[in-house]
Tab-separated table of C-alpha atoms (C1' of nucleotides) and ligand atoms in Angstrom:
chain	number	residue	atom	x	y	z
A	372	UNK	CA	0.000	0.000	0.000
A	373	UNK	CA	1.267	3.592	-0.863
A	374	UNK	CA	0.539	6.048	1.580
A	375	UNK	CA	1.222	10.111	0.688
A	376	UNK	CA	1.833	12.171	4.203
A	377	UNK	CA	0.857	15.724	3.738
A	378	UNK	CA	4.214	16.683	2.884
A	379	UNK	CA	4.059	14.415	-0.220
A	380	UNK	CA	0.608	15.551	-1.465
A	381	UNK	CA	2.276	18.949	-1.112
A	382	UNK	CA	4.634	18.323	-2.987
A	383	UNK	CA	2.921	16.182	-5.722
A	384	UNK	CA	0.593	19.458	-6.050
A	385	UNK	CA	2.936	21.923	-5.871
A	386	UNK	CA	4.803	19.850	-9.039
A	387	UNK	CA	1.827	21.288	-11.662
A	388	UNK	CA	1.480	24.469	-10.066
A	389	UNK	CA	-1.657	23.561	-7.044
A	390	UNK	CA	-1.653	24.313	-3.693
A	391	UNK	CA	-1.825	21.358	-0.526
A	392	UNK	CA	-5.406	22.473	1.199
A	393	UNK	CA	-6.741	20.986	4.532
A	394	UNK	CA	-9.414	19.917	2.347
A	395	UNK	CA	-7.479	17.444	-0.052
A	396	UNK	CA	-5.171	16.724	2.413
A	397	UNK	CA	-8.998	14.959	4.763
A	398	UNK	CA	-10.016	13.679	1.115
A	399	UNK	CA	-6.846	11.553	0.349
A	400	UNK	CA	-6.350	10.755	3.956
A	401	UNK	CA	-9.950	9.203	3.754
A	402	UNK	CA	-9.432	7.182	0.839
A	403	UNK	CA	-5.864	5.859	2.532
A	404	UNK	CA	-7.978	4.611	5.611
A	405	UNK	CA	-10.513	3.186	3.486
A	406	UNK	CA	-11.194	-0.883	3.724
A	407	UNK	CA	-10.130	-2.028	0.044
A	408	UNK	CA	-12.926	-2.766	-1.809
A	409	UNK	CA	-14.878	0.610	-1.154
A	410	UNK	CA	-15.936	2.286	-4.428
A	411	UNK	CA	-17.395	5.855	-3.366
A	412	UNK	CA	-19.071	8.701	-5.541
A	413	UNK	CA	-19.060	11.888	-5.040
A	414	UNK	CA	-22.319	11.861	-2.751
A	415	UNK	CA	-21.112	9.399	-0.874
A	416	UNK	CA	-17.458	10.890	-0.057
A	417	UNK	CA	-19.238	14.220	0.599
A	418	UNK	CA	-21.850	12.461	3.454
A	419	UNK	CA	-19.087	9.718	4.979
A	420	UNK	CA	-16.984	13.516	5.650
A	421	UNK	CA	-20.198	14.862	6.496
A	422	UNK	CA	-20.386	12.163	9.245
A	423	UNK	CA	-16.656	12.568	10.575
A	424	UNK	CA	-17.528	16.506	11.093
A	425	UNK	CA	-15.750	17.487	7.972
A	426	UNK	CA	-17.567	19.793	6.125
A	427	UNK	CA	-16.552	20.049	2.799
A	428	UNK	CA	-18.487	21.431	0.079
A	429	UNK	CA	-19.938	19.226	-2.835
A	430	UNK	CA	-17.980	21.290	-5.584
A	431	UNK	CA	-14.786	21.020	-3.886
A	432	UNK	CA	-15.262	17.240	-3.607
A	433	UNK	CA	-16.244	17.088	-7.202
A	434	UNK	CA	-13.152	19.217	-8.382
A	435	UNK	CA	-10.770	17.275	-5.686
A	436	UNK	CA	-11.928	14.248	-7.173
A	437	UNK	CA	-11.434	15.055	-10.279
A	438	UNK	CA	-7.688	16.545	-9.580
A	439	UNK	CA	-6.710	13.438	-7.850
A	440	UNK	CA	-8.051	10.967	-10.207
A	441	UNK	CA	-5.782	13.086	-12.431
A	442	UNK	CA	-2.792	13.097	-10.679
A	443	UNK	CA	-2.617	9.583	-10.728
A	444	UNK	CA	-3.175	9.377	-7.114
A	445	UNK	CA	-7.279	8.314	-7.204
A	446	UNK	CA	-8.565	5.821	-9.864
A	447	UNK	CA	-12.275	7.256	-11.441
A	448	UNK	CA	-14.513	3.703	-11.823
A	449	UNK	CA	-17.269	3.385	-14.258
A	450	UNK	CA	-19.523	0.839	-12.254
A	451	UNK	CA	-22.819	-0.013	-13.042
A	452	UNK	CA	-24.824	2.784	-11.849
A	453	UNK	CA	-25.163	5.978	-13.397
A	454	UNK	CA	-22.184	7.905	-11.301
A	455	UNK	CA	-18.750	7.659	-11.378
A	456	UNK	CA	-16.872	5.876	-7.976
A	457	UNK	CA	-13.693	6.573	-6.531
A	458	UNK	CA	-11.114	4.203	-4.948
A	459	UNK	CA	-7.607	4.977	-3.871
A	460	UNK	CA	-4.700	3.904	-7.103
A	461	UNK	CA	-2.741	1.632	-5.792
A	462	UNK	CA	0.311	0.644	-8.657
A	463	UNK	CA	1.038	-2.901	-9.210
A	464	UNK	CA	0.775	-5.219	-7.463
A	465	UNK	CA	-2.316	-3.846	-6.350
A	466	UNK	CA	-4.058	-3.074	-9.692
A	467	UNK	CA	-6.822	-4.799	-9.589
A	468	UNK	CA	-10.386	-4.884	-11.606
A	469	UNK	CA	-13.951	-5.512	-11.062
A	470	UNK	CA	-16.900	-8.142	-11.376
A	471	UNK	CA	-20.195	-5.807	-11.192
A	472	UNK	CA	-23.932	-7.438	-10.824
A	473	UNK	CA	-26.134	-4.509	-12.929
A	474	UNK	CA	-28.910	-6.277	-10.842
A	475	UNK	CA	-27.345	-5.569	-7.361
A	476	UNK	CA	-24.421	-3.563	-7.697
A	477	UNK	CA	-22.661	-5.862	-6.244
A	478	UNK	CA	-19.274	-5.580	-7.122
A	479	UNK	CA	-16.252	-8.049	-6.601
A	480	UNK	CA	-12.406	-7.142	-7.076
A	481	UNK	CA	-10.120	-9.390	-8.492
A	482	UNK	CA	-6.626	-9.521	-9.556
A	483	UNK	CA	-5.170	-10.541	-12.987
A	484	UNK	CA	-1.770	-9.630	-13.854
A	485	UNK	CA	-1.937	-10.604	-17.297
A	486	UNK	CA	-4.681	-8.095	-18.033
A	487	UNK	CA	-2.186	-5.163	-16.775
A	488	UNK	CA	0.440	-6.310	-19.125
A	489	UNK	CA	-2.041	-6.317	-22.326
A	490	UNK	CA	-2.465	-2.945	-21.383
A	491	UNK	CA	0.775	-1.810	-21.597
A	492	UNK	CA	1.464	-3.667	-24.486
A	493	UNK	CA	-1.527	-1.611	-26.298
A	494	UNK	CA	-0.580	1.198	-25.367
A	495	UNK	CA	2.745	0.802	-26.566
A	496	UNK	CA	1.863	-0.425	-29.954
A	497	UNK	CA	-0.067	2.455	-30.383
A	498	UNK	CA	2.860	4.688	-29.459
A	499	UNK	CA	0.189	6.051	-26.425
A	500	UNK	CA	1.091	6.871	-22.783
A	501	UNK	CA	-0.875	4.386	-20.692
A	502	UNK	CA	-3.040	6.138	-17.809
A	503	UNK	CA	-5.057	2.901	-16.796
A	504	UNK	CA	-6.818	-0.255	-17.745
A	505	UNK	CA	-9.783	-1.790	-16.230
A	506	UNK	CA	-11.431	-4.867	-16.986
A	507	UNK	CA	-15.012	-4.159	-15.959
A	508	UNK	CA	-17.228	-7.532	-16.013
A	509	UNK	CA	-20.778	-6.961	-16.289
A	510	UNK	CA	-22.733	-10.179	-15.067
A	511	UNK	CA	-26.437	-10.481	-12.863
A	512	UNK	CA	-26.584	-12.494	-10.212
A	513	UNK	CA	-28.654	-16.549	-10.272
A	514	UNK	CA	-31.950	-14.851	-8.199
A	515	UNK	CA	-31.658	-11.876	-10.414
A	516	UNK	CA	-31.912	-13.891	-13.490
A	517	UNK	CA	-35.199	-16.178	-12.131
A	518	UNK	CA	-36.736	-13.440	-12.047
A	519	UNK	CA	-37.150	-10.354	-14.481
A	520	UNK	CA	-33.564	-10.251	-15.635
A	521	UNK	CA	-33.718	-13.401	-18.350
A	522	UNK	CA	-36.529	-12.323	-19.941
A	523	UNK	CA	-34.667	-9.527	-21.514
A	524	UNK	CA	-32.100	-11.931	-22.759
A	525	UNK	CA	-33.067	-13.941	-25.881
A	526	UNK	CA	-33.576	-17.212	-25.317
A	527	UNK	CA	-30.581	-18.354	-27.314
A	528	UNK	CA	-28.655	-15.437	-26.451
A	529	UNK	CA	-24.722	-16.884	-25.649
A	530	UNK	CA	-22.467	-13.680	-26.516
A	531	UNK	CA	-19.742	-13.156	-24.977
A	532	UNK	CA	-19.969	-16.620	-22.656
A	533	UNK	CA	-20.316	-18.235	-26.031
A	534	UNK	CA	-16.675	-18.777	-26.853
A	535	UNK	CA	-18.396	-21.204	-29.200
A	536	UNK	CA	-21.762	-20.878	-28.907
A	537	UNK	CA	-24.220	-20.737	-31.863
A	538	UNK	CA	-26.058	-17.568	-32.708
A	539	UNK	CA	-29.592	-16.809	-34.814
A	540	UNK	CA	-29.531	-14.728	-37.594
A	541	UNK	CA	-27.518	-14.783	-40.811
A	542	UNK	CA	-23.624	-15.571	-39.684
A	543	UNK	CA	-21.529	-13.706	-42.438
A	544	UNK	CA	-17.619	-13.561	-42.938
A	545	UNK	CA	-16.665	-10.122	-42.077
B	902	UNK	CA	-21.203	-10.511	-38.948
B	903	UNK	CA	-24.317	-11.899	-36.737
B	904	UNK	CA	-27.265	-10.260	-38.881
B	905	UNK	CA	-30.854	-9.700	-37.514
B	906	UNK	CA	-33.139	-8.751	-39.857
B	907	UNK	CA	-36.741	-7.436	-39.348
B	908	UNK	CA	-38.091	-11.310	-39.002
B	909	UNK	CA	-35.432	-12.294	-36.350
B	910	UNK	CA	-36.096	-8.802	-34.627
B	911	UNK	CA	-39.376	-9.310	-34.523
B	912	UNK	CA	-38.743	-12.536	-33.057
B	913	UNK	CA	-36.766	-11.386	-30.241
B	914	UNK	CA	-39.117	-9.061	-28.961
B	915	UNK	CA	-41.962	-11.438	-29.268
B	916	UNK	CA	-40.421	-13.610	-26.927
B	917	UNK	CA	-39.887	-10.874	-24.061
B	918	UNK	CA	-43.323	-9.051	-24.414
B	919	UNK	CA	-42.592	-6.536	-27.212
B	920	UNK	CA	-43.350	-5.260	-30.470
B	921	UNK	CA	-41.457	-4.668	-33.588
B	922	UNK	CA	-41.682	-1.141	-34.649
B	923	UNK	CA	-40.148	0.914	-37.492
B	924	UNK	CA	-38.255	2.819	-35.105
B	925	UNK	CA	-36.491	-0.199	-33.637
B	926	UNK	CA	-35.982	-2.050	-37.247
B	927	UNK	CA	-34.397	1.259	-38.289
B	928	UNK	CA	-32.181	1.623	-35.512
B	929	UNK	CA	-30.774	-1.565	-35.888
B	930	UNK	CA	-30.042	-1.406	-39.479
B	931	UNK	CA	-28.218	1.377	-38.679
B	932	UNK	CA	-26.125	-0.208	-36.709
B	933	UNK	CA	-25.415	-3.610	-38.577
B	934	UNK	CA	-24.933	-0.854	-41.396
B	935	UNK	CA	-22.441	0.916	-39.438
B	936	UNK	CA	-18.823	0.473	-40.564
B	937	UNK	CA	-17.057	-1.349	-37.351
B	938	UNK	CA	-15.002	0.459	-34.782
B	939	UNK	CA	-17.793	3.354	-34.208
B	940	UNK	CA	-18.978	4.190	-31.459
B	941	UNK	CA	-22.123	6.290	-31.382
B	942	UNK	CA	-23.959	8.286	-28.750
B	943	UNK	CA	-27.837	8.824	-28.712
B	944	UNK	CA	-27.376	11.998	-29.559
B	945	UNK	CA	-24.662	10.932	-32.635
B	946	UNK	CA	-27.698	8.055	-33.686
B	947	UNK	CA	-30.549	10.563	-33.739
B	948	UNK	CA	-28.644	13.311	-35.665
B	949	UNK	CA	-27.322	10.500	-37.971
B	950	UNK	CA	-30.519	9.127	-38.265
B	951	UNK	CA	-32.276	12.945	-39.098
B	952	UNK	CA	-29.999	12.842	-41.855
B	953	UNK	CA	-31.269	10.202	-43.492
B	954	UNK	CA	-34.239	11.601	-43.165
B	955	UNK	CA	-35.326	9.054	-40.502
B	956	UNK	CA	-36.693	11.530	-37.745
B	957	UNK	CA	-36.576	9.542	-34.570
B	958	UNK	CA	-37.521	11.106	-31.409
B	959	UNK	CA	-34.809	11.435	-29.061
B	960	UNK	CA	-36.700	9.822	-26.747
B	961	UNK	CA	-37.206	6.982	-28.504
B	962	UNK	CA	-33.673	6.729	-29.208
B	963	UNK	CA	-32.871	6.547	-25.556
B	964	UNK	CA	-35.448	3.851	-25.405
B	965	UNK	CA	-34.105	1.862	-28.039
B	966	UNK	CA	-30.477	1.638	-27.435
B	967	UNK	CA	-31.132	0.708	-23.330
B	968	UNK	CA	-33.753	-1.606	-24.284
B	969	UNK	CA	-31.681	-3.454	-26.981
B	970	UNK	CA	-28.650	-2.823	-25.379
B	971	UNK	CA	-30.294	-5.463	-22.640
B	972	UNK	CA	-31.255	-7.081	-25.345
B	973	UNK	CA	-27.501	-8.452	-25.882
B	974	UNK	CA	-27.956	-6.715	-29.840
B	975	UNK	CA	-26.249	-3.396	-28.631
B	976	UNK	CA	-23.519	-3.128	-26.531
B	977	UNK	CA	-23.103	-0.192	-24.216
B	978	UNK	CA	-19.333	1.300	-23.633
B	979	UNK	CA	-18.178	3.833	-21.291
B	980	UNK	CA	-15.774	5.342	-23.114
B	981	UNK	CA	-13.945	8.863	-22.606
B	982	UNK	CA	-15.902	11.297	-22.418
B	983	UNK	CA	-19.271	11.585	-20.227
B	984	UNK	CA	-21.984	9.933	-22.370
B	985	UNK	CA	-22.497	6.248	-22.846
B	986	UNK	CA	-21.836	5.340	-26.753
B	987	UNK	CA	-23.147	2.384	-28.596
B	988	UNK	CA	-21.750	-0.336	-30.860
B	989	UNK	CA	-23.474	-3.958	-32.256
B	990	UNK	CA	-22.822	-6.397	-29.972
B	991	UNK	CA	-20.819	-9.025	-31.672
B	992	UNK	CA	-20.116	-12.261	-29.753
B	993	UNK	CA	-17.513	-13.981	-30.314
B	994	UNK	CA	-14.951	-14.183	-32.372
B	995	UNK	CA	-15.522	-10.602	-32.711
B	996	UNK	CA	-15.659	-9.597	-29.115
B	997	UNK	CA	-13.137	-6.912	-29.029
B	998	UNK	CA	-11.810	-4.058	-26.316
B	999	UNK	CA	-11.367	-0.398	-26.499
B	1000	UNK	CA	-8.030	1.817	-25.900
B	1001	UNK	CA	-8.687	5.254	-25.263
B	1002	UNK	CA	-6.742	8.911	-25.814
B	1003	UNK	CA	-8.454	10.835	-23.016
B	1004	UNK	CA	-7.526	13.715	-24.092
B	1005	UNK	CA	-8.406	13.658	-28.393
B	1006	UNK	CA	-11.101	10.431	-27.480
B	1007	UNK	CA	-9.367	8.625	-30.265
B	1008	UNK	CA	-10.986	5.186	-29.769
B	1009	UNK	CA	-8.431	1.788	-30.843
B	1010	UNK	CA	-10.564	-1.686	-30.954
B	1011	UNK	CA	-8.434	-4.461	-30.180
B	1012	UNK	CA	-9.315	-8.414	-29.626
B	1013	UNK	CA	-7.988	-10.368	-27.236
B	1014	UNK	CA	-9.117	-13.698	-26.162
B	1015	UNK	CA	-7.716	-13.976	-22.895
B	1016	UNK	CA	-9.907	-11.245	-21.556
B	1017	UNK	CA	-13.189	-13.273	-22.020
B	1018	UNK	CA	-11.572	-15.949	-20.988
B	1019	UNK	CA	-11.201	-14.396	-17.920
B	1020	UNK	CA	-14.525	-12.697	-17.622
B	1021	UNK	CA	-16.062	-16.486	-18.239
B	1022	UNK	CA	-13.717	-17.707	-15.590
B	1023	UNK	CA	-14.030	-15.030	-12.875
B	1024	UNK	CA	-18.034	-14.481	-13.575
B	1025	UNK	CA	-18.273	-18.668	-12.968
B	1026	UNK	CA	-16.433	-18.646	-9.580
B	1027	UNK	CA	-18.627	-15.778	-8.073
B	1028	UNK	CA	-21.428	-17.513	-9.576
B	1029	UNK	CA	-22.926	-15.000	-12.035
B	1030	UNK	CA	-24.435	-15.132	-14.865
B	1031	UNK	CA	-21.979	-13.175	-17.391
B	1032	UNK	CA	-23.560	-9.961	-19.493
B	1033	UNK	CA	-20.247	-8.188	-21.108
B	1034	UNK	CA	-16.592	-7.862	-20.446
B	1035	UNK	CA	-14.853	-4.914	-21.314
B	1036	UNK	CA	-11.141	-3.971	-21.178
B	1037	UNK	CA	-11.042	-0.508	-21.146
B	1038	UNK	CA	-7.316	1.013	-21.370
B	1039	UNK	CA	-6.951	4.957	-20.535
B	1040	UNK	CA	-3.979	6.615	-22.485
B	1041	UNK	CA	-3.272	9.746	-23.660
B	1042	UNK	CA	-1.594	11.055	-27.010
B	1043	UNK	CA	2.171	12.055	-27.106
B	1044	UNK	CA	1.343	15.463	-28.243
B	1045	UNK	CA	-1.356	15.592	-25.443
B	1046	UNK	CA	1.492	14.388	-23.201
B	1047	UNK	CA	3.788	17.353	-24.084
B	1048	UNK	CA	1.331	19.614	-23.802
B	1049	UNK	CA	-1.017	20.260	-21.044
B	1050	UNK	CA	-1.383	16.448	-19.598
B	1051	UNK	CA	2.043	15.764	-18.058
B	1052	UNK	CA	1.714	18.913	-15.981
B	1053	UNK	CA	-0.535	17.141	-14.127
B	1054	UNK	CA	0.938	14.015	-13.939
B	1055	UNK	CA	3.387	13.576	-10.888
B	1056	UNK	CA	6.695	13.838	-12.534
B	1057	UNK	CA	7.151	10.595	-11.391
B	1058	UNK	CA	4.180	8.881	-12.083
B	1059	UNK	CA	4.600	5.400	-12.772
B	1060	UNK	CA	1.559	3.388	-12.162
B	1061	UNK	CA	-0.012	1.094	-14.026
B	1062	UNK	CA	2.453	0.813	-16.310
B	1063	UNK	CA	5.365	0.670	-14.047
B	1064	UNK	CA	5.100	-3.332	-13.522
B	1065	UNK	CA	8.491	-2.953	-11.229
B	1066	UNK	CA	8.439	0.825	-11.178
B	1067	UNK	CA	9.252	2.910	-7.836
B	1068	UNK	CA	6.785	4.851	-5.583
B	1069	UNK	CA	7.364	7.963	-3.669
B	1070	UNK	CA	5.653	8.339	-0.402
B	1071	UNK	CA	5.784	5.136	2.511
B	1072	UNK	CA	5.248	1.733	1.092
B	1073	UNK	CA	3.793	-0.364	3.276
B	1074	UNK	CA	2.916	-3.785	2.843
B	1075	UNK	CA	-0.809	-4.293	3.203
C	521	DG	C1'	6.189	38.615	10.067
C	522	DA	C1'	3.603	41.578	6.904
C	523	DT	C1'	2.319	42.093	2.037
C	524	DT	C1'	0.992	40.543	-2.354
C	525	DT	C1'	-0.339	37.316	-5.609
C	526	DT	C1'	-2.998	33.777	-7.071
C	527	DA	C1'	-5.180	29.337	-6.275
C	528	DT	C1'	-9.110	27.536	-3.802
C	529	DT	C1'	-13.329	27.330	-1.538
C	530	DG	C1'	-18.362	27.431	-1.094
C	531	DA	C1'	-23.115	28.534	-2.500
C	532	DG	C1'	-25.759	28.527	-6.001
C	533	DA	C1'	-26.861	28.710	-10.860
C	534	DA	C1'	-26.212	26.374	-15.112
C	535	DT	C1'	-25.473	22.515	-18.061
C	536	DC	C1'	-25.572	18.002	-19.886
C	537	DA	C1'	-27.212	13.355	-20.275
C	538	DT	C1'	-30.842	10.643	-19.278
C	539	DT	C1'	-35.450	9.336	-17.528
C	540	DA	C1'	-40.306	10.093	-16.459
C	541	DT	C1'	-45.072	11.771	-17.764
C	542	DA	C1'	-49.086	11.807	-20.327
C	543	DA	C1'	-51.632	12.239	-24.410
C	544	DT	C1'	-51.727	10.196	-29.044
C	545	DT	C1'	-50.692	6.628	-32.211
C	546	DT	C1'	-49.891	1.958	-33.639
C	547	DA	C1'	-48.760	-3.140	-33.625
C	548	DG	C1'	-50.605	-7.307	-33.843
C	549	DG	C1'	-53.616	-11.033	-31.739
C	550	DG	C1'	-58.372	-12.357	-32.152
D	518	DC	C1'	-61.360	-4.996	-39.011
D	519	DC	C1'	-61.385	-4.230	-33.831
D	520	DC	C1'	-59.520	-3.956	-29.508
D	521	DT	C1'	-56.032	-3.710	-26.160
D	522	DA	C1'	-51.644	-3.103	-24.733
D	523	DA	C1'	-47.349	-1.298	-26.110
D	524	DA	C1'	-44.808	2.411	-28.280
D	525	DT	C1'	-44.050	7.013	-29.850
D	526	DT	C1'	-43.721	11.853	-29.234
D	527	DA	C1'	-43.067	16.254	-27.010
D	528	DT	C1'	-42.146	17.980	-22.893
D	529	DA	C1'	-41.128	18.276	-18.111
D	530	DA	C1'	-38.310	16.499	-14.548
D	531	DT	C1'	-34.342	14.528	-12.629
D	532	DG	C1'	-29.628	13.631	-11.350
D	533	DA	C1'	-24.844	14.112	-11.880
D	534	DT	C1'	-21.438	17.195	-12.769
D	535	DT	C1'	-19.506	21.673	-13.981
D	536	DC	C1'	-19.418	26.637	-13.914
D	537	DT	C1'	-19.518	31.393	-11.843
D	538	DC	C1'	-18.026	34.588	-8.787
D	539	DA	C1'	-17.364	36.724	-4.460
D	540	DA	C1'	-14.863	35.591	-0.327
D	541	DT	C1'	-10.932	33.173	1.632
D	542	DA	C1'	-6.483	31.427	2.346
D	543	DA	C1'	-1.915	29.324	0.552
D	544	DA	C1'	2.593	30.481	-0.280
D	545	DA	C1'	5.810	33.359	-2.625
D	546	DT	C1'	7.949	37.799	-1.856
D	547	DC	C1'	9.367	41.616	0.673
E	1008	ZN	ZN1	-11.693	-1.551	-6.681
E	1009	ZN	ZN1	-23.005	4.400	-6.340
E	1010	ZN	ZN1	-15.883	-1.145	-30.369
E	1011	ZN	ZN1	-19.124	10.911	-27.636
DNA sequence: GATTTTATTGAGAATCATTATAATTTAGGG
DNA sequence: CCCTAAATTATAATGATTCTCAATAAAATC
C-alpha cells in the first residue's frame, strides 16, 4: 500500500502548479484509511466527511476528485450505476479490476496480472502513454436472473460466454 | 457478422413481451450498417438518423439503445468522455476491447481472447451469470502528453504501467 | 512577520445526459 | 377490421457534474 503524508501531497501538487489544502489533504487521507474494496461517488465521499464533522463542500469534492483521479493518485470507476466511484490507485501489485452485478451492484475485485500487461502492451503499440486499464465484467446475479432479468435476454442469447456458442440470424464472414 | 433482420427482430421481442416497430428495425439497421469500430452516442444516432431523413424522437432513441442494449444486440461502452456510446454487440470471435486517448477520445478496438476468458472464468467462480466484459485502457496522445497532460501528472508517475516501477511516499505492505 | 499574488473554496446557478409523464398513435392477436 | 396493450412523441423532470463569482487562504515575496 502507498501512503502520501501531507508533505508528499504537497509536494505532488505543488509539481503542476496547485496548492496542498486541509481539504485534499482529509479527502486523500480518507481514501488511505478506506477498507479495500470501497468504491465511493461523489455523494457518498461528501456524506461519509459529512459524518466525521468534515464539512466540505460538494464542488470542492467534485473538483478534488477530479484533480486526484488526475494526478494519478485516485482511480475514477465506471460501475454499473449511473455515477462515477472513486477508490484509492494503488500501482502494481495492487491493480486490480472488477466483477459488477447490474442487478445488485454488487461488485467483486479481483486480480489478474496478465490483463495489466495487455495494457501496456496496447498502449505501446499504439505509441500512447498508458493512464489505466480496467477490466469491468458486467454479469447479474442466479436470483436476479429467475426473475425479471432473463426475460430480456433472448432465449438463445450466448455472446460473450459463447466462446463457441451458436447464434440466430444470418452468420456472415466479415 | 451476426445479422438480424426485421423477421429475427421481430422474433426477439416477441419472446420478451414486445413489439417490432419501425423505429427499432431502423435503428438496428443502422447499426449492422455501421462500418465497425464506431462508437455512437444517442445523440450521434438521432442526428445520424435525421440525416437520413429518418426523424426519430430522441426519446425513442434513448429507449431503443437501453432496451436493446439489454437485449444483448447493442452493446453499451463507457468510453472517454461523459456519455455512454453504442456499438453492435458481436459475440464472439468478434468480441473486441477499447483503448482510449483521453484527451483527443481517439478510440483503438483491439481483440484479445484472454480477456473473455477471464470474464467467463471469474463471472463462474462468483457464480454470475456473465452480461459483457470490457477492457477498457486509458492513455493519452504524445502530443497531449507534451502539452497540457504531463503537468498534471506527478513527474514521477509510474503506475499502471510501471510493472516494477518505484513509488514515492511510505510503502507499506498491506 | 507583513504584504501581495494567485489558487481555492463554497453557494448557487447552469449545463448536460438521461429518464419520467401523459396524451396520441400503432402493432398485432383475435 | 377491432380492440387492447405497447410504443411514440413532445415535454417536463431529474440527477450528476460543472461553472460562476465573491470571499478566503496558501505560499511566494518583501
Ligand atoms: Zn476496486
Ligand atoms: Zn453508487
Ligand atoms: Zn468497439
Ligand atoms: Zn461521444
Amino acid at each position: 500500500m502507498v501512503l502520501y503524508d501531507a508533505a508528499d501531497l504537497r509536494s505532488e501538487l505543488h509539481q503542476i502548479g496547485c496548492r496542498l489544502t486541509p481539504q485534499r489533504e482529509k479527502i486523500l487521507k480518507f481514501f488511505q484509511n478506506l477498507p479495500q474494496g470501497n468504491h465511493l461517488s461523489a455523494e457518498d465521499l461528501y456524506h461519509a466527511l459529512a459524518q466525521r464533522g468534515e464539512n466540505i463542500s460538494l464542488s470542492t469534492i467534485y473538483r478534488s476528485l477530479k484533480l486526484m483521479a488526475r494526478m494519478g493518485l485516485l482511480r475514477e470507476l465506471e460501475l454499473a450505476e449511473g455515477h462515477k466511484h472513486y477508490e484509492l490507485n494503488q500501482p502494481y501489485p495492487h491493480h486490480h479490476h472488477h466483477l459488477v452485478c447490474v442487478q445488485c451492484n454488487r461488485t467483486i475485485e479481483f486480480t489478474n496480472p496478465a490483463i495489466l500487461k495487455t495494457g501496456v502492451k496496447q498502449a505501446e503499440k499504439e505509441g500512447l502513454h498508458l493512464l489505466d486499464c480496467q477490466l469491468t465484467i458486467h454479469a447479474v446475479c442466479p436470483e436476479a436472473l429467475r426473475r425479471g432479468w432473463p426475460s430480456l435476454l433472448p432465449s438463445h442469447w450466448v455472446c460473450p460466454r459463447a466462446l463457441n456458442g451458436t447464434v440466430t440470424g444470418v452468420i456472415t464472414e466479415n
